XYZ file of N, CA and C in Angstrom:
486
model
N 66.937 47.826 136.637
C 68.164 48.508 137.046
C 67.353 49.018 138.788
N 68.389 48.782 139.987
C 67.678 49.093 141.109
C 67.851 50.446 141.372
N 67.253 51.137 142.433
C 67.646 52.509 143.247
C 68.987 52.074 144.169
N 69.555 53.644 143.667
C 70.640 53.574 145.004
C 70.121 53.136 145.944
N 70.908 52.818 146.710
C 70.958 53.150 148.331
C 71.881 54.000 148.769
N 70.454 55.129 149.877
C 70.856 55.707 150.341
C 70.730 55.879 151.933
N 72.343 56.458 152.388
C 72.785 56.141 153.712
C 71.519 56.456 154.542
N 71.551 55.946 155.635
C 70.516 56.401 156.653
C 70.999 57.808 157.539
N 69.908 58.733 157.259
C 70.014 59.919 157.560
C 69.720 60.163 159.567
N 70.652 60.467 160.012
C 70.404 60.663 161.453
C 68.992 62.025 161.517
N 68.901 61.943 162.607
C 67.979 63.223 163.151
C 67.715 64.257 162.280
N 69.155 65.283 163.127
C 69.395 66.074 162.453
C 69.691 66.258 161.468
N 70.160 65.257 160.397
C 70.293 65.837 158.670
C 68.622 65.388 158.210
N 68.207 64.732 158.781
C 66.280 64.860 157.908
C 65.961 65.898 158.051
N 66.267 66.444 159.637
C 65.166 67.713 159.680
C 65.997 68.850 158.713
N 67.648 68.730 158.793
C 67.743 69.702 157.951
C 67.613 69.825 156.297
N 67.332 68.212 156.057
C 67.097 68.505 154.535
C 65.467 69.026 154.285
N 64.591 68.558 155.090
C 62.921 68.902 155.082
C 63.334 70.157 155.181
N 63.905 70.786 155.689
C 63.604 72.685 156.244
C 64.150 72.845 154.702
N 65.082 72.606 153.786
C 65.389 72.935 152.356
C 64.555 72.576 151.507
N 63.576 71.594 151.663
C 62.672 71.324 151.080
C 61.716 71.660 151.042
N 61.309 73.144 151.846
C 59.850 73.663 151.907
C 60.213 74.636 151.149
N 61.368 75.105 150.393
C 61.395 75.849 149.703
C 61.668 75.589 147.981
N 60.880 74.040 147.988
C 60.708 73.627 146.599
C 59.565 74.404 145.560
N 59.334 74.396 144.537
C 58.917 75.130 144.180
C 58.937 76.661 143.231
N 58.018 76.862 142.535
C 57.886 78.117 141.460
C 57.968 79.114 142.348
N 59.122 80.416 142.608
C 58.566 81.071 143.126
C 58.584 82.804 142.128
N 57.380 83.764 142.849
C 58.075 84.971 141.871
C 58.780 85.919 142.624
N 59.629 86.319 142.193
C 60.614 87.510 142.813
C 60.537 88.574 142.021
N 60.515 89.283 143.530
C 60.361 91.257 143.065
C 61.787 91.338 143.801
N 62.442 91.865 143.079
C 64.299 92.234 143.334
C 63.912 93.996 143.385
N 64.936 94.341 144.236
C 65.702 95.709 144.391
C 66.937 95.373 144.273
N 68.022 96.021 143.503
C 69.139 96.201 143.267
C 70.192 97.118 143.981
N 71.077 97.351 144.780
C 71.883 98.700 145.039
C 73.134 98.341 145.047
N 73.656 98.391 144.001
C 74.891 97.718 143.517
C 76.272 98.536 144.686
N 76.060 99.423 145.045
C 76.944 100.174 146.770
C 76.234 101.130 146.763
N 76.650 102.152 148.225
C 75.588 102.694 149.192
C 75.668 104.337 147.673
N 74.714 104.719 147.998
C 74.491 105.922 147.369
C 73.983 105.787 145.502
N 74.092 104.493 145.332
C 73.671 104.162 143.594
C 72.108 104.203 143.737
N 71.600 104.539 142.628
C 69.868 104.305 142.365
C 69.887 102.692 142.394
N 68.241 102.729 142.914
C 68.008 101.332 143.213
C 67.491 101.109 141.854
N 67.877 99.588 141.085
C 66.921 99.247 140.158
C 66.272 98.002 140.879
N 65.012 98.025 139.899
C 63.942 96.891 140.415
C 63.952 95.833 139.095
N 63.536 95.179 139.336
C 64.035 94.088 138.186
C 62.462 92.869 138.727
N 61.819 91.839 137.992
C 61.001 91.058 138.533
C 61.813 89.749 137.751
N 61.414 88.329 138.322
C 61.917 87.157 138.284
C 61.180 86.034 138.556
N 61.810 84.969 138.339
C 60.959 83.981 138.512
C 62.306 82.712 138.909
N 62.127 82.245 140.247
C 63.037 81.053 141.104
C 62.321 79.585 140.683
N 62.950 78.514 139.733
C 62.691 77.384 140.360
C 63.585 76.581 140.915
N 62.662 76.225 141.957
C 63.695 75.128 143.034
C 62.847 73.744 143.004
N 64.050 72.789 143.259
C 63.393 71.507 142.994
C 64.642 70.868 144.004
N 64.374 69.544 144.452
C 65.253 68.904 145.178
C 65.847 67.667 144.557
N 67.019 67.627 144.596
C 67.583 66.783 143.731
C 68.184 65.144 144.547
N 68.097 64.306 144.028
C 68.438 63.123 144.978
C 68.344 63.091 146.558
N 66.969 63.696 146.914
C 66.351 63.763 147.872
C 66.798 64.791 149.331
N 68.184 65.057 148.895
C 69.060 65.970 149.688
C 69.382 67.149 149.448
N 69.414 67.667 147.982
C 70.001 68.882 147.468
C 68.600 69.713 146.797
N 68.840 71.019 147.823
C 68.142 71.524 146.947
C 68.429 72.597 145.763
N 67.726 72.590 143.952
C 68.559 73.166 143.054
C 67.579 74.440 142.859
N 68.554 75.317 142.748
C 67.149 77.050 142.436
C 68.420 77.473 141.266
N 67.230 78.091 140.504
C 67.413 78.490 138.729
C 66.731 79.445 138.669
N 67.453 80.945 138.815
C 66.668 82.051 138.993
C 67.288 82.598 137.713
N 65.928 83.366 136.779
C 66.129 83.980 136.065
C 65.140 85.428 136.001
N 65.927 86.689 135.583
C 65.401 88.102 136.132
C 64.720 88.595 134.675
N 64.050 89.871 134.613
C 63.451 90.476 133.281
C 64.740 91.461 133.103
N 65.120 91.512 133.808
C 66.622 92.607 133.195
C 68.052 91.759 133.188
N 67.871 90.081 132.658
C 68.598 89.373 132.597
C 69.962 88.785 133.163
N 69.808 88.862 134.216
C 69.628 88.070 135.601
C 69.963 87.047 135.574
N 70.649 86.311 135.616
C 70.621 84.410 135.513
C 71.252 84.073 136.714
N 71.010 82.906 137.615
C 71.992 82.520 138.481
C 71.413 81.012 138.781
N 72.247 80.186 139.387
C 72.119 78.761 139.352
C 72.688 78.272 141.200
N 72.192 77.450 142.152
C 72.330 77.118 143.391
C 72.227 76.103 143.713
N 72.996 75.443 144.072
C 73.283 74.114 145.449
C 73.051 74.424 146.349
N 72.052 74.372 147.405
C 71.673 74.307 149.144
C 71.939 72.903 149.254
N 72.574 72.119 150.600
C 72.144 71.686 151.298
C 72.712 71.081 152.368
N 72.866 70.044 153.350
C 73.357 70.002 154.681
C 74.271 68.861 154.559
N 75.470 69.250 154.754
C 76.755 68.198 154.768
C 76.794 67.159 156.375
N 76.360 66.467 156.227
C 76.824 65.634 157.685
C 77.782 65.717 158.394
N 79.178 65.162 157.684
C 79.880 65.188 157.714
C 80.550 66.639 159.372
N 79.812 68.035 158.597
C 80.539 68.966 158.984
C 79.297 69.438 160.431
N 78.430 68.686 159.960
C 77.304 69.001 160.515
C 76.894 70.618 160.200
N 76.687 71.204 159.012
C 75.923 72.121 158.611
C 75.675 72.797 157.337
N 74.840 73.632 157.226
C 74.184 73.536 155.677
C 75.870 74.401 154.879
N 75.595 73.837 153.332
C 76.751 74.054 152.354
C 75.739 74.652 151.365
N 76.504 75.574 150.685
C 75.577 76.466 149.230
C 76.984 76.335 148.474
N 76.676 76.596 147.411
C 77.646 77.032 145.941
C 76.527 77.570 145.291
N 76.868 78.629 144.578
C 76.546 79.543 143.681
C 77.113 79.901 142.353
N 77.040 80.271 141.254
C 77.433 80.907 139.893
C 75.620 81.915 139.256
N 76.524 82.931 138.579
C 75.738 83.763 137.991
C 76.917 84.548 137.010
N 75.441 84.950 136.390
C 75.864 85.800 134.497
C 77.032 86.840 135.130
N 77.280 87.047 136.844
C 78.213 88.304 137.036
C 79.858 88.243 137.378
N 80.151 87.066 137.503
C 81.257 86.525 136.748
C 81.604 84.921 136.873
N 82.769 84.715 137.303
C 83.470 83.521 136.668
C 83.756 82.544 137.628
N 83.581 82.793 138.420
C 84.031 82.105 139.929
C 82.888 81.715 140.672
N 83.204 80.249 141.496
C 81.874 79.520 142.628
C 81.888 80.596 143.947
N 80.830 80.777 143.772
C 80.694 81.460 145.178
C 80.332 80.002 146.258
N 80.900 80.125 147.264
C 80.759 78.383 148.335
C 80.568 79.399 149.716
N 79.569 78.820 150.214
C 79.250 79.017 151.693
C 78.556 78.382 152.916
N 78.629 78.507 154.198
C 77.790 77.602 154.947
C 77.021 78.465 155.838
N 75.982 77.577 156.328
C 75.256 78.081 156.708
C 74.436 77.654 157.962
N 73.825 79.279 158.674
C 73.416 78.220 160.158
C 71.872 79.122 159.978
N 71.162 77.941 160.627
C 69.683 78.296 160.893
C 69.277 78.637 162.482
N 68.788 79.578 162.573
C 68.274 80.237 163.830
C 67.150 79.202 164.283
N 67.184 79.670 165.638
C 66.681 78.427 166.455
C 64.970 78.077 166.427
N 64.560 79.565 166.278
C 63.328 79.720 165.588
C 63.218 78.482 164.432
N 63.899 78.373 163.512
C 63.921 77.901 162.169
C 63.243 78.973 161.231
N 63.331 80.340 161.286
C 63.062 81.061 160.232
C 63.428 81.665 159.661
N 65.010 81.901 160.101
C 66.033 82.740 159.403
C 67.314 81.651 159.292
N 67.915 81.779 157.814
C 68.978 81.259 157.460
C 69.816 82.439 157.158
N 71.042 82.441 157.577
C 72.000 82.806 156.841
C 73.329 82.075 156.888
N 73.789 82.629 155.382
C 75.171 81.851 154.543
C 76.194 82.841 154.742
N 77.433 82.787 154.966
C 78.404 83.475 155.196
C 78.930 82.639 154.116
N 79.217 83.398 152.628
C 80.078 83.235 151.593
C 81.514 83.787 151.135
N 82.141 83.004 150.625
C 83.040 83.638 149.710
C 83.265 83.275 148.112
N 83.875 84.023 147.979
C 84.315 84.056 146.013
C 85.143 84.590 145.764
N 86.121 84.266 145.114
C 87.351 84.878 144.497
C 86.822 85.407 143.271
N 87.266 86.922 143.622
C 87.286 88.199 142.271
C 88.277 88.959 141.725
N 88.567 88.797 141.179
C 89.674 89.561 140.500
C 90.711 89.364 141.301
N 91.280 88.312 141.323
C 92.471 88.161 142.575
C 92.406 88.051 143.926
N 91.209 88.267 144.399
C 91.230 88.538 145.741
C 89.536 87.808 146.261
N 89.531 87.498 147.672
C 88.323 86.634 148.141
C 87.305 87.638 148.223
N 86.160 88.044 148.045
C 85.450 88.805 148.369
C 84.198 87.899 149.494
N 83.612 88.283 150.847
C 82.879 87.951 151.364
C 81.892 88.697 151.526
N 80.471 87.803 151.957
C 79.183 88.404 151.772
C 78.329 87.791 153.087
N 77.348 88.252 153.478
C 76.508 87.573 154.085
C 74.746 87.421 153.124
N 74.403 86.563 152.946
C 73.089 86.216 152.568
C 72.133 85.665 153.728
N 71.195 86.243 153.431
C 70.044 85.853 155.075
C 68.757 85.927 154.665
N 67.925 84.979 154.335
C 66.678 85.106 154.157
C 65.922 84.526 155.022
N 64.712 84.925 155.264
C 63.959 84.737 156.308
C 62.558 84.465 155.767
N 61.797 83.299 156.343
C 60.639 82.640 156.128
C 59.556 83.678 156.927
N 58.569 84.113 156.000
C 57.699 85.230 156.872
C 55.880 84.281 157.301
N 55.458 84.784 158.170
C 54.139 84.081 158.587
C 53.316 84.412 156.922
N 53.422 85.157 156.418
C 52.683 84.896 154.811
C 52.960 84.194 153.897
N 53.943 83.354 154.307
C 54.455 82.240 152.625
C 55.503 82.555 152.324
N 55.894 84.531 152.036
C 57.466 84.516 151.300
C 58.039 84.397 151.917
N 59.558 84.787 150.980
C 60.603 84.744 151.620
C 61.090 86.259 151.459
N 61.962 86.600 152.484
C 62.881 88.124 152.030
C 64.299 87.415 152.132
N 64.533 87.983 150.690
C 66.237 87.784 150.746
C 66.792 88.512 151.032
N 68.192 88.725 151.446
C 68.895 90.353 151.583
C 70.319 89.640 151.626
N 70.967 90.154 150.703
C 72.273 90.222 150.147
C 73.033 91.248 150.903
N 73.885 90.814 151.707
C 74.999 92.030 152.514
C 76.325 92.260 152.110
N 76.905 93.158 151.832
C 78.402 93.363 151.820
C 78.987 94.304 152.400
N 79.786 93.533 153.175
C 80.670 94.572 153.856
C 81.551 96.090 153.332
N 81.370 97.133 154.632
C 81.514 98.555 153.630
C 82.981 98.373 154.325
N 83.938 99.340 153.541
C 85.176 99.468 154.361
C 85.293 100.176 155.792
N 84.075 100.642 156.360
C 83.894 100.891 157.545
C 83.439 99.720 158.990
N 83.024 99.115 158.228
C 82.720 97.770 159.236
C 81.239 97.329 159.119
N 79.940 98.405 158.563
C 78.860 98.332 158.601
C 78.440 97.340 157.570
N 77.616 96.806 156.886
C 77.418 96.465 156.050
C 76.319 97.162 155.428
N 76.426 96.520 153.675
C 75.368 97.311 152.927
C 74.719 96.344 152.181
N 73.089 96.530 151.605
C 72.350 95.613 151.546
C 72.511 95.431 149.779
N 72.879 94.972 149.412
C 72.755 95.182 147.652
C 71.628 94.614 147.077
N 71.250 93.537 147.759
C 70.443 93.014 146.519
C 68.714 92.792 148.130
N 68.376 93.177 147.419
C 66.625 92.724 148.728
C 65.862 92.281 148.080
N 64.996 91.078 147.741
C 63.773 90.372 147.387
C 63.124 89.842 147.768
N 61.653 89.622 147.224
C 60.915 88.879 148.079
C 60.536 88.430 146.860
N 59.965 86.766 147.669
C 60.411 86.059 147.076
C 58.280 85.130 147.360
N 57.597 85.184 146.281
C 56.340 84.819 146.510
C 56.181 83.782 145.998
N 55.764 81.967 146.397
C 55.133 80.929 145.922
C 54.306 81.532 144.728
N 54.530 80.226 143.818
C 53.551 80.137 142.717
C 52.211 78.910 143.025
N 51.245 80.085 143.039
C 50.159 78.613 142.857
C 50.122 77.439 142.748
N 50.110 76.598 143.125
C 50.015 75.084 142.182
C 50.524 74.547 141.598
């Protein structure tokens, strides 16, 4: 059986896929969750296993000590010329979908995400920063009624050696 033929990628697509591939591997996570302003902070640890599928899609699976589990697919849509994401987890039955932008330095990825929840659309931002020490800082930011943002999740991901 022959290998399926992939379309030729332009330089922008190839760079985007290379950027995503930088998150392959197993990562240890230390997470802080604050579900709403003023709520006590809940801390948990977990493991995120990330792999590239078909040389194009970063597939992420995370499991934490607190029982949280989630699965994400991240990629580059060459037609729309933007990063795209889909996420499902134990918190609900809907698929969260997002589009992402990378800052000019190639260090901070921001996804604008929307998910259907109890008959309404919930929107939030996910911001992941690649830090000089090789760790990743992830922040989940929910809008507040006052127009500010509340950090519901803060996680530091450290690459597991080897």
